[in-house]
């Protein structure tokens, strides 16, 4: 049974998570030969100051400031 854990910044809508789950499930069925009902996806919201990309916290990354604030983070000034 394929089990996947997806970490997201807070603020994604139910519709966004639903669409993601549908697309990933379709891919698992096609690529892995899994049964749809056996594909399990768990979403976990992670605060922007608990994630770092390239050594920079997402909450402090000027390049990501628009995305972080859009999804409930607090980008640095």
Coordinates of C-alpha atoms in Angstrom, one line a residue:
X1 CA 0.0 0.0 0.0
X2 CA 1.6 3.3 -1.0
X3 CA 1.7 5.8 1.9
X4 CA 2.8 9.3 1.3
X5 CA 3.3 12.2 3.7
X6 CA 3.1 15.7 2.3
X7 CA 4.3 18.8 4.2
X8 CA 2.8 22.1 3.3
X9 CA 2.9 25.6 4.6
X10 CA -0.4 26.5 6.3
X11 CA -3.2 28.0 4.3
X12 CA -3.8 25.6 1.5
X13 CA -7.5 25.1 0.9
X14 CA -9.4 21.8 1.0
X15 CA -10.0 22.1 -2.7
X16 CA -6.2 22.4 -3.3
X17 CA -5.5 19.4 -1.1
X18 CA -8.3 17.4 -2.8
X19 CA -6.9 18.2 -6.3
X20 CA -3.4 17.3 -5.2
X21 CA -4.6 14.0 -3.7
X22 CA -6.5 13.1 -6.9
X23 CA -3.5 13.8 -9.1
X24 CA -1.0 12.0 -6.9
X25 CA -3.4 9.0 -6.6
X26 CA -3.7 8.8 -10.3
X27 CA 0.1 8.9 -10.7
X28 CA 0.5 6.1 -8.1
X29 CA -2.1 3.9 -9.8
X30 CA -0.4 4.4 -13.1
X31 CA 3.3 4.2 -12.1
X32 CA 3.0 1.7 -9.3
X33 CA 0.0 -0.4 -10.3
X34 CA -1.6 0.4 -6.9
X35 CA -5.3 0.1 -6.3
X36 CA -6.9 3.6 -5.8
X37 CA -8.3 2.6 -2.5
X38 CA -4.9 1.7 -1.2
X39 CA -3.2 5.0 -1.9
X40 CA -2.9 6.9 1.3
X41 CA -1.8 10.6 1.5
X42 CA -1.4 12.4 4.8
X43 CA -1.1 16.2 4.8
X44 CA 0.8 18.0 7.5
X45 CA 1.0 21.7 7.9
X46 CA 4.4 23.0 8.8
X47 CA 5.1 26.6 10.0
X48 CA 7.3 28.7 7.8
X49 CA 9.9 29.1 10.5
X50 CA 10.2 25.3 10.7
X51 CA 11.2 24.9 7.1
X52 CA 14.5 25.9 5.5
X53 CA 15.5 25.9 1.9
X54 CA 19.1 26.4 0.9
X55 CA 20.0 27.2 4.5
X56 CA 17.4 30.0 4.8
X57 CA 14.2 29.7 6.9
X58 CA 11.1 30.0 4.6
X59 CA 9.8 32.7 7.0
X60 CA 13.0 34.8 6.3
X61 CA 13.5 34.1 2.6
X62 CA 12.9 37.3 0.6
X63 CA 12.4 35.2 -2.6
X64 CA 9.5 33.3 -1.0
X65 CA 8.0 36.2 1.0
X66 CA 4.9 36.5 -1.2
X67 CA 4.2 32.7 -0.9
X68 CA 4.9 32.6 2.8
X69 CA 2.6 35.5 3.6
X70 CA -0.1 34.1 1.2
X71 CA -0.2 30.9 3.2
X72 CA -0.2 32.2 6.7
X73 CA 3.5 32.7 7.4
X74 CA 5.3 35.8 8.6
X75 CA 8.1 36.8 6.2
X76 CA 10.9 38.8 7.5
X77 CA 11.1 42.6 6.8

